[in-house]
PDB file as gemmi writes it, atoms N, CA and C in Angstrom:
CRYST1    1.000    1.000    1.000  90.00  90.00  90.00 P 1                      
ATOM      1  N   UNK A   1       0.842  -1.156   0.003  1.00  0.00           N  
ATOM      2  CA  UNK A   1       0.003   0.000   0.000  1.00  0.00           C  
ATOM      3  C   UNK A   1       0.894   1.236  -0.002  1.00  0.00           C  
ATOM      4  N   UNK A   2       0.544   2.219  -0.819  1.00  0.00           N  
ATOM      5  CA  UNK A   2       1.304   3.466  -0.889  1.00  0.00           C  
ATOM      6  C   UNK A   2       1.196   4.231   0.433  1.00  0.00           C  
ATOM      7  N   UNK A   3       2.270   4.937   0.762  1.00  0.00           N  
ATOM      8  CA  UNK A   3       2.293   5.766   1.970  1.00  0.00           C  
ATOM      9  C   UNK A   3       2.706   7.172   1.590  1.00  0.00           C  
ATOM     10  N   UNK A   4       2.154   8.118   2.335  1.00  0.00           N  
ATOM     11  CA  UNK A   4       2.520   9.530   2.172  1.00  0.00           C  
ATOM     12  C   UNK A   4       3.442   9.883   3.344  1.00  0.00           C  
ATOM     13  N   UNK A   5       4.514  10.558   3.055  1.00  0.00           N  
ATOM     14  CA  UNK A   5       5.437  10.989   4.114  1.00  0.00           C  
ATOM     15  C   UNK A   5       5.686  12.494   3.951  1.00  0.00           C  
ATOM     16  N   UNK A   6       5.681  13.170   5.093  1.00  0.00           N  
ATOM     17  CA  UNK A   6       5.921  14.616   5.090  1.00  0.00           C  
ATOM     18  C   UNK A   6       6.962  14.934   6.131  1.00  0.00           C  
ATOM     19  N   UNK A   7       7.990  15.685   5.706  1.00  0.00           N  
ATOM     20  CA  UNK A   7       9.049  16.134   6.602  1.00  0.00           C  
ATOM     21  C   UNK A   7       8.971  17.664   6.705  1.00  0.00           C  
ATOM     22  N   UNK A   8       8.990  18.181   7.922  1.00  0.00           N  
ATOM     23  CA  UNK A   8       9.079  19.608   8.174  1.00  0.00           C  
ATOM     24  C   UNK A   8      10.438  19.906   8.777  1.00  0.00           C  
ATOM     25  N   UNK A   9      11.105  20.909   8.202  1.00  0.00           N  
ATOM     26  CA  UNK A   9      12.428  21.322   8.633  1.00  0.00           C  
ATOM     27  C   UNK A   9      12.378  22.776   9.129  1.00  0.00           C  
ATOM     28  N   UNK A  10      12.091  22.965  10.427  1.00  0.00           N  
ATOM     29  CA  UNK A  10      12.020  24.344  10.959  1.00  0.00           C  
ATOM     30  C   UNK A  10      13.342  25.076  10.779  1.00  0.00           C  
ATOM     31  N   UNK A  11      13.238  26.307  10.317  1.00  0.00           N  
ATOM     32  CA  UNK A  11      14.414  27.151  10.149  1.00  0.00           C  
ATOM     33  C   UNK A  11      15.257  26.851   8.926  1.00  0.00           C  
ATOM     34  N   UNK A  12      14.893  25.847   8.154  1.00  0.00           N  
ATOM     35  CA  UNK A  12      15.651  25.461   6.979  1.00  0.00           C  
ATOM     36  C   UNK A  12      15.067  26.121   5.747  1.00  0.00           C  
ATOM     37  N   UNK A  13      15.867  26.107   4.691  1.00  0.00           N  
ATOM     38  CA  UNK A  13      15.433  26.639   3.400  1.00  0.00           C  
ATOM     39  C   UNK A  13      15.806  25.682   2.291  1.00  0.00           C  
ATOM     40  N   UNK A  14      15.678  26.194   1.081  1.00  0.00           N  
ATOM     41  CA  UNK A  14      15.956  25.342  -0.103  1.00  0.00           C  
ATOM     42  C   UNK A  14      17.397  24.856  -0.121  1.00  0.00           C  
ATOM     43  N   UNK A  15      18.305  25.516   0.547  1.00  0.00           N  
ATOM     44  CA  UNK A  15      19.694  25.090   0.560  1.00  0.00           C  
ATOM     45  C   UNK A  15      19.816  23.707   1.204  1.00  0.00           C  
ATOM     46  N   UNK A  16      19.072  23.472   2.268  1.00  0.00           N  
ATOM     47  CA  UNK A  16      19.106  22.155   2.906  1.00  0.00           C  
ATOM     48  C   UNK A  16      18.613  21.092   1.930  1.00  0.00           C  
ATOM     49  N   UNK A  17      17.495  21.343   1.287  1.00  0.00           N  
ATOM     50  CA  UNK A  17      16.924  20.394   0.336  1.00  0.00           C  
ATOM     51  C   UNK A  17      17.938  20.106  -0.792  1.00  0.00           C  
ATOM     52  N   UNK A  18      18.534  21.159  -1.311  1.00  0.00           N  
ATOM     53  CA  UNK A  18      19.483  20.983  -2.416  1.00  0.00           C  
ATOM     54  C   UNK A  18      20.714  20.196  -1.956  1.00  0.00           C  
ATOM     55  N   UNK A  19      21.192  20.425  -0.738  1.00  0.00           N  
ATOM     56  CA  UNK A  19      22.348  19.690  -0.240  1.00  0.00           C  
ATOM     57  C   UNK A  19      22.019  18.228   0.005  1.00  0.00           C  
ATOM     58  N   UNK A  20      20.854  17.956   0.552  1.00  0.00           N  
ATOM     59  CA  UNK A  20      20.439  16.547   0.744  1.00  0.00           C  
ATOM     60  C   UNK A  20      20.386  15.827  -0.602  1.00  0.00           C  
ATOM     61  N   UNK A  21      19.765  16.451  -1.590  1.00  0.00           N  
ATOM     62  CA  UNK A  21      19.683  15.864  -2.916  1.00  0.00           C  
ATOM     63  C   UNK A  21      21.070  15.621  -3.479  1.00  0.00           C  
ATOM     64  N   UNK A  22      21.949  16.606  -3.374  1.00  0.00           N  
ATOM     65  CA  UNK A  22      23.321  16.434  -3.894  1.00  0.00           C  
ATOM     66  C   UNK A  22      24.011  15.261  -3.262  1.00  0.00           C  
ATOM     67  N   UNK A  23      23.839  15.099  -1.952  1.00  0.00           N  
ATOM     68  CA  UNK A  23      24.528  13.984  -1.275  1.00  0.00           C  
ATOM     69  C   UNK A  23      23.878  12.641  -1.567  1.00  0.00           C  
ATOM     70  N   UNK A  24      22.549  12.591  -1.570  1.00  0.00           N  
ATOM     71  CA  UNK A  24      21.884  11.310  -1.829  1.00  0.00           C  
ATOM     72  C   UNK A  24      22.120  10.814  -3.250  1.00  0.00           C  
ATOM     73  N   UNK A  25      22.203  11.747  -4.189  1.00  0.00           N  
ATOM     74  CA  UNK A  25      22.411  11.370  -5.599  1.00  0.00           C  
ATOM     75  C   UNK A  25      23.896  11.396  -6.003  1.00  0.00           C  
ATOM     76  N   UNK A  26      24.762  11.654  -5.050  1.00  0.00           N  
ATOM     77  CA  UNK A  26      26.205  11.748  -5.298  1.00  0.00           C  
ATOM     78  C   UNK A  26      26.511  12.760  -6.393  1.00  0.00           C  
ATOM     79  N   UNK A  27      25.814  13.906  -6.285  1.00  0.00           N  
ATOM     80  CA  UNK A  27      26.085  15.033  -7.176  1.00  0.00           C  
ATOM     81  C   UNK A  27      25.406  14.989  -8.530  1.00  0.00           C  
ATOM     82  N   UNK A  28      24.647  13.954  -8.788  1.00  0.00           N  
ATOM     83  CA  UNK A  28      23.990  13.845 -10.115  1.00  0.00           C  
ATOM     84  C   UNK A  28      22.757  14.757 -10.256  1.00  0.00           C  
ATOM     85  N   UNK A  29      22.206  15.185  -9.136  1.00  0.00           N  
ATOM     86  CA  UNK A  29      20.990  15.971  -9.169  1.00  0.00           C  
ATOM     87  C   UNK A  29      19.784  15.066  -9.167  1.00  0.00           C  
ATOM     88  N   UNK A  30      18.609  15.704  -9.159  1.00  0.00           N  
ATOM     89  CA  UNK A  30      17.341  14.953  -9.067  1.00  0.00           C  
ATOM     90  C   UNK A  30      16.391  15.498 -10.094  1.00  0.00           C  
ATOM     91  N   UNK A  31      16.398  14.885 -11.272  1.00  0.00           N  
ATOM     92  CA  UNK A  31      15.478  15.298 -12.344  1.00  0.00           C  
ATOM     93  C   UNK A  31      14.504  14.179 -12.687  1.00  0.00           C  
ATOM     94  N   UNK A  32      14.783  12.956 -12.218  1.00  0.00           N  
ATOM     95  CA  UNK A  32      13.868  11.831 -12.405  1.00  0.00           C  
ATOM     96  C   UNK A  32      14.096  10.835 -11.264  1.00  0.00           C  
ATOM     97  N   UNK A  33      13.148   9.962 -11.068  1.00  0.00           N  
ATOM     98  CA  UNK A  33      13.232   9.005  -9.949  1.00  0.00           C  
ATOM     99  C   UNK A  33      14.442   8.075 -10.080  1.00  0.00           C  
ATOM    100  N   UNK A  34      14.904   7.822 -11.301  1.00  0.00           N  
ATOM    101  CA  UNK A  34      16.050   6.948 -11.500  1.00  0.00           C  
ATOM    102  C   UNK A  34      17.332   7.562 -10.923  1.00  0.00           C  
ATOM    103  N   UNK A  35      17.334   8.879 -10.639  1.00  0.00           N  
ATOM    104  CA  UNK A  35      18.484   9.515 -10.030  1.00  0.00           C  
ATOM    105  C   UNK A  35      18.744   9.069  -8.586  1.00  0.00           C  
ATOM    106  N   UNK A  36      17.716   8.523  -7.937  1.00  0.00           N  
ATOM    107  CA  UNK A  36      17.841   8.100  -6.572  1.00  0.00           C  
ATOM    108  C   UNK A  36      18.440   6.698  -6.482  1.00  0.00           C  
ATOM    109  N   UNK A  37      19.156   6.421  -5.400  1.00  0.00           N  
ATOM    110  CA  UNK A  37      19.748   5.089  -5.251  1.00  0.00           C  
ATOM    111  C   UNK A  37      18.742   4.010  -4.874  1.00  0.00           C  
ATOM    112  N   UNK A  38      17.544   4.408  -4.488  1.00  0.00           N  
ATOM    113  CA  UNK A  38      16.530   3.413  -4.069  1.00  0.00           C  
ATOM    114  C   UNK A  38      15.272   3.599  -4.924  1.00  0.00           C  
ATOM    115  N   UNK A  39      14.578   2.507  -5.161  1.00  0.00           N  
ATOM    116  CA  UNK A  39      13.360   2.531  -5.958  1.00  0.00           C  
ATOM    117  C   UNK A  39      12.129   2.647  -5.071  1.00  0.00           C  
ATOM    118  N   UNK A  40      11.004   3.038  -5.669  1.00  0.00           N  
ATOM    119  CA  UNK A  40       9.748   3.058  -4.938  1.00  0.00           C  
ATOM    120  C   UNK A  40       9.139   4.421  -4.748  1.00  0.00           C  
ATOM    121  N   UNK A  41       9.861   5.486  -5.087  1.00  0.00           N  
ATOM    122  CA  UNK A  41       9.307   6.831  -4.946  1.00  0.00           C  
ATOM    123  C   UNK A  41       8.311   7.085  -6.087  1.00  0.00           C  
ATOM    124  N   UNK A  42       7.105   7.519  -5.732  1.00  0.00           N  
ATOM    125  CA  UNK A  42       6.060   7.793  -6.734  1.00  0.00           C  
ATOM    126  C   UNK A  42       5.874   9.275  -6.974  1.00  0.00           C  
ATOM    127  N   UNK A  43       6.084  10.105  -5.969  1.00  0.00           N  
ATOM    128  CA  UNK A  43       6.008  11.559  -6.169  1.00  0.00           C  
ATOM    129  C   UNK A  43       6.839  12.261  -5.116  1.00  0.00           C  
ATOM    130  N   UNK A  44       7.284  13.467  -5.459  1.00  0.00           N  
ATOM    131  CA  UNK A  44       8.111  14.267  -4.553  1.00  0.00           C  
ATOM    132  C   UNK A  44       7.749  15.737  -4.791  1.00  0.00           C  
ATOM    133  N   UNK A  45       7.536  16.465  -3.708  1.00  0.00           N  
ATOM    134  CA  UNK A  45       7.322  17.898  -3.777  1.00  0.00           C  
ATOM    135  C   UNK A  45       7.984  18.525  -2.541  1.00  0.00           C  
ATOM    136  N   UNK A  46       8.613  19.670  -2.743  1.00  0.00           N  
ATOM    137  CA  UNK A  46       9.299  20.371  -1.678  1.00  0.00           C  
ATOM    138  C   UNK A  46       9.137  21.854  -1.860  1.00  0.00           C  
ATOM    139  N   UNK A  47       8.997  22.566  -0.732  1.00  0.00           N  
ATOM    140  CA  UNK A  47       8.893  24.008  -0.828  1.00  0.00           C  
ATOM    141  C   UNK A  47       8.858  24.680   0.526  1.00  0.00           C  
ATOM    142  N   UNK A  48       8.958  26.003   0.518  1.00  0.00           N  
ATOM    143  CA  UNK A  48       8.943  26.748   1.765  1.00  0.00           C  
ATOM    144  C   UNK A  48       7.592  26.779   2.406  1.00  0.00           C  
ATOM    145  N   UNK A  49       7.603  26.761   3.738  1.00  0.00           N  
ATOM    146  CA  UNK A  49       6.417  26.935   4.565  1.00  0.00           C  
ATOM    147  C   UNK A  49       6.790  27.947   5.644  1.00  0.00           C  
ATOM    148  N   UNK A  50       5.801  28.465   6.353  1.00  0.00           N  
ATOM    149  CA  UNK A  50       6.091  29.418   7.418  1.00  0.00           C  
ATOM    150  C   UNK A  50       7.130  28.841   8.368  1.00  0.00           C  
ATOM    151  N   UNK A  51       8.238  29.518   8.466  1.00  0.00           N  
ATOM    152  CA  UNK A  51       9.255  29.131   9.429  1.00  0.00           C  
ATOM    153  C   UNK A  51      10.156  27.989   9.024  1.00  0.00           C  
ATOM    154  N   UNK A  52      10.106  27.536   7.771  1.00  0.00           N  
ATOM    155  CA  UNK A  52      10.977  26.440   7.372  1.00  0.00           C  
ATOM    156  C   UNK A  52      10.717  25.912   5.976  1.00  0.00           C  
ATOM    157  N   UNK A  53      10.910  24.633   5.833  1.00  0.00           N  
ATOM    158  CA  UNK A  53      10.842  23.963   4.526  1.00  0.00           C  
ATOM    159  C   UNK A  53      10.131  22.624   4.722  1.00  0.00           C  
ATOM    160  N   UNK A  54       9.314  22.221   3.753  1.00  0.00           N  
ATOM    161  CA  UNK A  54       8.588  20.947   3.846  1.00  0.00           C  
ATOM    162  C   UNK A  54       8.860  20.115   2.602  1.00  0.00           C  
ATOM    163  N   UNK A  55       9.024  18.818   2.838  1.00  0.00           N  
ATOM    164  CA  UNK A  55       9.150  17.828   1.764  1.00  0.00           C  
ATOM    165  C   UNK A  55       8.023  16.821   1.945  1.00  0.00           C  
ATOM    166  N   UNK A  56       7.246  16.592   0.885  1.00  0.00           N  
ATOM    167  CA  UNK A  56       6.156  15.618   0.947  1.00  0.00           C  
ATOM    168  C   UNK A  56       6.343  14.651  -0.228  1.00  0.00           C  
ATOM    169  N   UNK A  57       6.293  13.371   0.101  1.00  0.00           N  
ATOM    170  CA  UNK A  57       6.504  12.319  -0.930  1.00  0.00           C  
ATOM    171  C   UNK A  57       5.453  11.243  -0.802  1.00  0.00           C  
ATOM    172  N   UNK A  58       5.280  10.495  -1.888  1.00  0.00           N  
ATOM    173  CA  UNK A  58       4.483   9.284  -1.872  1.00  0.00           C  
ATOM    174  C   UNK A  58       5.414   8.126  -2.269  1.00  0.00           C  
ATOM    175  N   UNK A  59       5.443   7.115  -1.453  1.00  0.00           N  
ATOM    176  CA  UNK A  59       6.249   5.923  -1.681  1.00  0.00           C  
ATOM    177  C   UNK A  59       5.321   4.744  -1.948  1.00  0.00           C  
ATOM    178  N   UNK A  60       5.761   3.791  -2.737  1.00  0.00           N  
ATOM    179  CA  UNK A  60       4.901   2.666  -3.096  1.00  0.00           C  
ATOM    180  C   UNK A  60       4.569   1.766  -1.911  1.00  0.00           C  
ATOM    181  N   UNK A  61       5.420   1.813  -0.856  1.00  0.00           N  
ATOM    182  CA  UNK A  61       5.165   1.018   0.321  1.00  0.00           C  
ATOM    183  C   UNK A  61       6.018   1.533   1.479  1.00  0.00           C  
ATOM    184  N   UNK A  62       5.648   1.125   2.693  1.00  0.00           N  
ATOM    185  CA  UNK A  62       6.479   1.471   3.857  1.00  0.00           C  
ATOM    186  C   UNK A  62       7.850   0.848   3.762  1.00  0.00           C  
ATOM    187  N   UNK A  63       7.932  -0.352   3.158  1.00  0.00           N  
ATOM    188  CA  UNK A  63       9.207  -1.015   2.984  1.00  0.00           C  
ATOM    189  C   UNK A  63      10.133  -0.203   2.078  1.00  0.00           C  
ATOM    190  N   UNK A  64       9.588   0.332   0.971  1.00  0.00           N  
ATOM    191  CA  UNK A  64      10.409   1.169   0.065  1.00  0.00           C  
ATOM    192  C   UNK A  64      10.880   2.417   0.787  1.00  0.00           C  
ATOM    193  N   UNK A  65      10.009   3.034   1.554  1.00  0.00           N  
ATOM    194  CA  UNK A  65      10.378   4.204   2.318  1.00  0.00           C  
ATOM    195  C   UNK A  65      11.492   3.844   3.332  1.00  0.00           C  
ATOM    196  N   UNK A  66      11.341   2.765   4.020  1.00  0.00           N  
ATOM    197  CA  UNK A  66      12.326   2.330   5.001  1.00  0.00           C  
ATOM    198  C   UNK A  66      13.696   2.078   4.383  1.00  0.00           C  
ATOM    199  N   UNK A  67      13.694   1.478   3.186  1.00  0.00           N  
ATOM    200  CA  UNK A  67      14.959   1.261   2.465  1.00  0.00           C  
ATOM    201  C   UNK A  67      15.605   2.580   2.159  1.00  0.00           C  
ATOM    202  N   UNK A  68      14.826   3.535   1.659  1.00  0.00           N  
ATOM    203  CA  UNK A  68      15.376   4.847   1.309  1.00  0.00           C  
ATOM    204  C   UNK A  68      15.835   5.583   2.571  1.00  0.00           C  
ATOM    205  N   UNK A  69      15.145   5.399   3.661  1.00  0.00           N  
ATOM    206  CA  UNK A  69      15.535   6.069   4.926  1.00  0.00           C  
ATOM    207  C   UNK A  69      16.922   5.664   5.373  1.00  0.00           C  
ATOM    208  N   UNK A  70      17.351   4.465   5.070  1.00  0.00           N  
ATOM    209  CA  UNK A  70      18.702   4.036   5.424  1.00  0.00           C  
ATOM    210  C   UNK A  70      19.769   4.826   4.660  1.00  0.00           C  
ATOM    211  N   UNK A  71      19.393   5.347   3.501  1.00  0.00           N  
ATOM    212  CA  UNK A  71      20.310   6.228   2.737  1.00  0.00           C  
ATOM    213  C   UNK A  71      20.185   7.657   3.188  1.00  0.00           C  
ATOM    214  N   UNK A  72      18.952   8.084   3.416  1.00  0.00           N  
ATOM    215  CA  UNK A  72      18.601   9.460   3.691  1.00  0.00           C  
ATOM    216  C   UNK A  72      18.917   9.903   5.123  1.00  0.00           C  
ATOM    217  N   UNK A  73      18.658   9.060   6.102  1.00  0.00           N  
ATOM    218  CA  UNK A  73      18.809   9.439   7.509  1.00  0.00           C  
ATOM    219  C   UNK A  73      20.240   9.858   7.871  1.00  0.00           C  
ATOM    220  N   UNK A  74      21.270   9.139   7.430  1.00  0.00           N  
ATOM    221  CA  UNK A  74      22.630   9.558   7.775  1.00  0.00           C  
ATOM    222  C   UNK A  74      22.980  10.928   7.176  1.00  0.00           C  
ATOM    223  N   UNK A  75      22.436  11.249   6.036  1.00  0.00           N  
ATOM    224  CA  UNK A  75      22.666  12.554   5.421  1.00  0.00           C  
ATOM    225  C   UNK A  75      22.043  13.650   6.275  1.00  0.00           C  
ATOM    226  N   UNK A  76      20.790  13.424   6.679  1.00  0.00           N  
ATOM    227  CA  UNK A  76      20.141  14.412   7.536  1.00  0.00           C  
ATOM    228  C   UNK A  76      20.896  14.573   8.855  1.00  0.00           C  
ATOM    229  N   UNK A  77      21.348  13.478   9.426  1.00  0.00           N  
ATOM    230  CA  UNK A  77      22.091  13.550  10.694  1.00  0.00           C  
ATOM    231  C   UNK A  77      23.366  14.362  10.505  1.00  0.00           C  
ATOM    232  N   UNK A  78      24.078  14.109   9.414  1.00  0.00           N  
ATOM    233  CA  UNK A  78      25.315  14.850   9.137  1.00  0.00           C  
ATOM    234  C   UNK A  78      25.084  16.331   8.966  1.00  0.00           C  
ATOM    235  N   UNK A  79      23.880  16.686   8.494  1.00  0.00           N  
ATOM    236  CA  UNK A  79      23.548  18.105   8.282  1.00  0.00           C  
ATOM    237  C   UNK A  79      22.836  18.719   9.477  1.00  0.00           C  
ATOM    238  N   UNK A  80      22.800  17.998  10.595  1.00  0.00           N  
ATOM    239  CA  UNK A  80      22.249  18.540  11.832  1.00  0.00           C  
ATOM    240  C   UNK A  80      20.743  18.410  11.978  1.00  0.00           C  
ATOM    241  N   UNK A  81      20.122  17.501  11.221  1.00  0.00           N  
ATOM    242  CA  UNK A  81      18.646  17.331  11.301  1.00  0.00           C  
ATOM    243  C   UNK A  81      18.259  15.893  11.655  1.00  0.00           C  
ATOM    244  N   UNK A  82      19.041  15.250  12.529  1.00  0.00           N  
ATOM    245  CA  UNK A  82      18.756  13.883  12.907  1.00  0.00           C  
ATOM    246  C   UNK A  82      17.456  13.758  13.690  1.00  0.00           C  
ATOM    247  N   UNK A  83      17.001  14.862  14.287  1.00  0.00           N  
ATOM    248  CA  UNK A  83      15.836  14.810  15.137  1.00  0.00           C  
ATOM    249  C   UNK A  83      14.509  15.000  14.391  1.00  0.00           C  
ATOM    250  N   UNK A  84      14.570  15.201  13.076  1.00  0.00           N  
ATOM    251  CA  UNK A  84      13.335  15.434  12.294  1.00  0.00           C  
ATOM    252  C   UNK A  84      12.579  14.125  12.193  1.00  0.00           C  
ATOM    253  N   UNK A  85      11.334  14.133  12.666  1.00  0.00           N  
ATOM    254  CA  UNK A  85      10.472  12.962  12.600  1.00  0.00           C  
ATOM    255  C   UNK A  85       9.421  13.163  11.508  1.00  0.00           C  
ATOM    256  N   UNK A  86       9.382  12.306  10.522  1.00  0.00           N  
ATOM    257  CA  UNK A  86       8.395  12.480   9.473  1.00  0.00           C  
ATOM    258  C   UNK A  86       7.009  12.063   9.947  1.00  0.00           C  
ATOM    259  N   UNK A  87       6.008  12.616   9.281  1.00  0.00           N  
ATOM    260  CA  UNK A  87       4.634  12.141   9.442  1.00  0.00           C  
ATOM    261  C   UNK A  87       4.376  11.173   8.309  1.00  0.00           C  
ATOM    262  N   UNK A  88       3.980   9.942   8.622  1.00  0.00           N  
ATOM    263  CA  UNK A  88       3.736   8.913   7.621  1.00  0.00           C  
ATOM    264  C   UNK A  88       2.340   8.362   7.805  1.00  0.00           C  
ATOM    265  N   UNK A  89       1.593   8.273   6.709  1.00  0.00           N  
ATOM    266  CA  UNK A  89       0.261   7.725   6.787  1.00  0.00           C  
ATOM    267  C   UNK A  89      -0.091   7.039   5.462  1.00  0.00           C  
ATOM    268  N   UNK A  90      -0.997   6.052   5.506  1.00  0.00           N  
ATOM    269  CA  UNK A  90      -1.358   5.327   4.278  1.00  0.00           C  
ATOM    270  C   UNK A  90      -2.112   6.249   3.319  1.00  0.00           C  
ATOM    271  N   UNK A  91      -1.867   6.052   2.066  1.00  0.00           N  
ATOM    272  CA  UNK A  91      -2.585   6.818   1.032  1.00  0.00           C  
ATOM    273  C   UNK A  91      -3.912   6.125   0.710  1.00  0.00           C  
ATOM    274  N   UNK A  92      -4.953   6.861   0.806  1.00  0.00           N  
ATOM    275  CA  UNK A  92      -6.274   6.332   0.438  1.00  0.00           C  
ATOM    276  C   UNK A  92      -6.442   6.421  -1.079  1.00  0.00           C  
ATOM    277  N   UNK A  93      -6.066   7.569  -1.634  1.00  0.00           N  
ATOM    278  CA  UNK A  93      -6.055   7.788  -3.073  1.00  0.00           C  
ATOM    279  C   UNK A  93      -4.726   8.321  -3.482  1.00  0.00           C  
ATOM    280  N   UNK A  94      -4.268   7.934  -4.659  1.00  0.00           N  
ATOM    281  CA  UNK A  94      -3.074   8.511  -5.245  1.00  0.00           C  
ATOM    282  C   UNK A  94      -3.316   8.548  -6.751  1.00  0.00           C  
ATOM    283  N   UNK A  95      -3.435   9.753  -7.297  1.00  0.00           N  
ATOM    284  CA  UNK A  95      -3.758   9.916  -8.737  1.00  0.00           C  
ATOM    285  C   UNK A  95      -2.685  10.793  -9.333  1.00  0.00           C  
ATOM    286  N   UNK A  96      -2.165  10.404 -10.471  1.00  0.00           N  
ATOM    287  CA  UNK A  96      -1.204  11.227 -11.194  1.00  0.00           C  
ATOM    288  C   UNK A  96      -1.720  11.566 -12.574  1.00  0.00           C  
ATOM    289  N   UNK A  97      -1.197  12.554 -13.145  1.00  0.00           N  
ATOM    290  CA  UNK A  97      -1.619  13.020 -14.469  1.00  0.00           C  
ATOM    291  C   UNK A  97      -0.929  12.238 -15.548  1.00  0.00           C  
TER     292      UNK A  97                                                      
END                                                                             
Protein backbone atom coordinates (compact mmCIF):
# COMPACT_ATOMS: atom_id res chain seq x y z
CA UNK A 1 0.00 0.00 0.00
CA UNK A 2 1.30 3.46 -0.89
CA UNK A 3 2.29 5.77 1.96
CA UNK A 4 2.52 9.53 2.18
CA UNK A 5 5.44 10.99 4.11
CA UNK A 6 5.92 14.61 5.09
CA UNK A 7 9.05 16.15 6.59
CA UNK A 8 9.08 19.62 8.17
CA UNK A 9 12.44 21.31 8.65
CA UNK A 10 12.02 24.33 10.96
CA UNK A 11 14.42 27.15 10.16
CA UNK A 12 15.65 25.47 6.98
CA UNK A 13 15.43 26.63 3.40
CA UNK A 14 15.95 25.35 -0.09
CA UNK A 15 19.69 25.09 0.56
CA UNK A 16 19.10 22.15 2.90
CA UNK A 17 16.93 20.39 0.33
CA UNK A 18 19.50 20.99 -2.41
CA UNK A 19 22.35 19.70 -0.24
CA UNK A 20 20.44 16.55 0.75
CA UNK A 21 19.68 15.85 -2.92
CA UNK A 22 23.31 16.44 -3.89
CA UNK A 23 24.52 13.99 -1.27
CA UNK A 24 21.87 11.31 -1.82
CA UNK A 25 22.42 11.37 -5.60
CA UNK A 26 26.20 11.75 -5.30
CA UNK A 27 26.09 15.03 -7.17
CA UNK A 28 23.99 13.84 -10.12
CA UNK A 29 20.99 15.97 -9.17
CA UNK A 30 17.36 14.96 -9.06
CA UNK A 31 15.48 15.28 -12.34
CA UNK A 32 13.87 11.84 -12.41
CA UNK A 33 13.24 9.02 -9.95
CA UNK A 34 16.05 6.96 -11.50
CA UNK A 35 18.50 9.51 -10.04
CA UNK A 36 17.84 8.10 -6.57
CA UNK A 37 19.75 5.10 -5.26
CA UNK A 38 16.53 3.43 -4.07
CA UNK A 39 13.36 2.54 -5.96
CA UNK A 40 9.75 3.06 -4.94
CA UNK A 41 9.30 6.83 -4.95
CA UNK A 42 6.06 7.79 -6.73
CA UNK A 43 6.01 11.55 -6.17
CA UNK A 44 8.11 14.27 -4.56
CA UNK A 45 7.32 17.90 -3.77
CA UNK A 46 9.29 20.37 -1.67
CA UNK A 47 8.90 24.01 -0.83
CA UNK A 48 8.95 26.76 1.76
CA UNK A 49 6.41 26.93 4.57
CA UNK A 50 6.09 29.42 7.42
CA UNK A 51 9.27 29.12 9.43
CA UNK A 52 10.97 26.44 7.37
CA UNK A 53 10.83 23.97 4.53
CA UNK A 54 8.58 20.95 3.84
CA UNK A 55 9.14 17.83 1.76
CA UNK A 56 6.16 15.61 0.94
CA UNK A 57 6.50 12.33 -0.92
CA UNK A 58 4.48 9.28 -1.87
CA UNK A 59 6.24 5.92 -1.69
CA UNK A 60 4.89 2.66 -3.10
CA UNK A 61 5.16 1.01 0.33
CA UNK A 62 6.48 1.47 3.86
CA UNK A 63 9.21 -1.01 2.99
CA UNK A 64 10.40 1.16 0.06
CA UNK A 65 10.38 4.21 2.33
CA UNK A 66 12.33 2.32 5.01
CA UNK A 67 14.95 1.25 2.47
CA UNK A 68 15.37 4.85 1.32
CA UNK A 69 15.53 6.07 4.92
CA UNK A 70 18.70 4.03 5.43
CA UNK A 71 20.31 6.21 2.73
CA UNK A 72 18.60 9.46 3.70
CA UNK A 73 18.81 9.45 7.52
CA UNK A 74 22.63 9.57 7.77
CA UNK A 75 22.68 12.56 5.42
CA UNK A 76 20.13 14.41 7.55
CA UNK A 77 22.09 13.55 10.68
CA UNK A 78 25.32 14.84 9.14
CA UNK A 79 23.55 18.10 8.27
CA UNK A 80 22.24 18.54 11.83
CA UNK A 81 18.66 17.33 11.30
CA UNK A 82 18.76 13.87 12.91
CA UNK A 83 15.83 14.82 15.14
CA UNK A 84 13.34 15.43 12.31
CA UNK A 85 10.47 12.97 12.60
CA UNK A 86 8.40 12.48 9.47
CA UNK A 87 4.64 12.15 9.44
CA UNK A 88 3.75 8.91 7.63
CA UNK A 89 0.26 7.72 6.79
CA UNK A 90 -1.36 5.33 4.29
CA UNK A 91 -2.58 6.81 1.02
CA UNK A 92 -6.27 6.33 0.44
CA UNK A 93 -6.06 7.78 -3.08
CA UNK A 94 -3.07 8.51 -5.25
CA UNK A 95 -3.76 9.92 -8.71
CA UNK A 96 -1.20 11.22 -11.19
CA UNK A 97 -1.62 13.01 -14.45
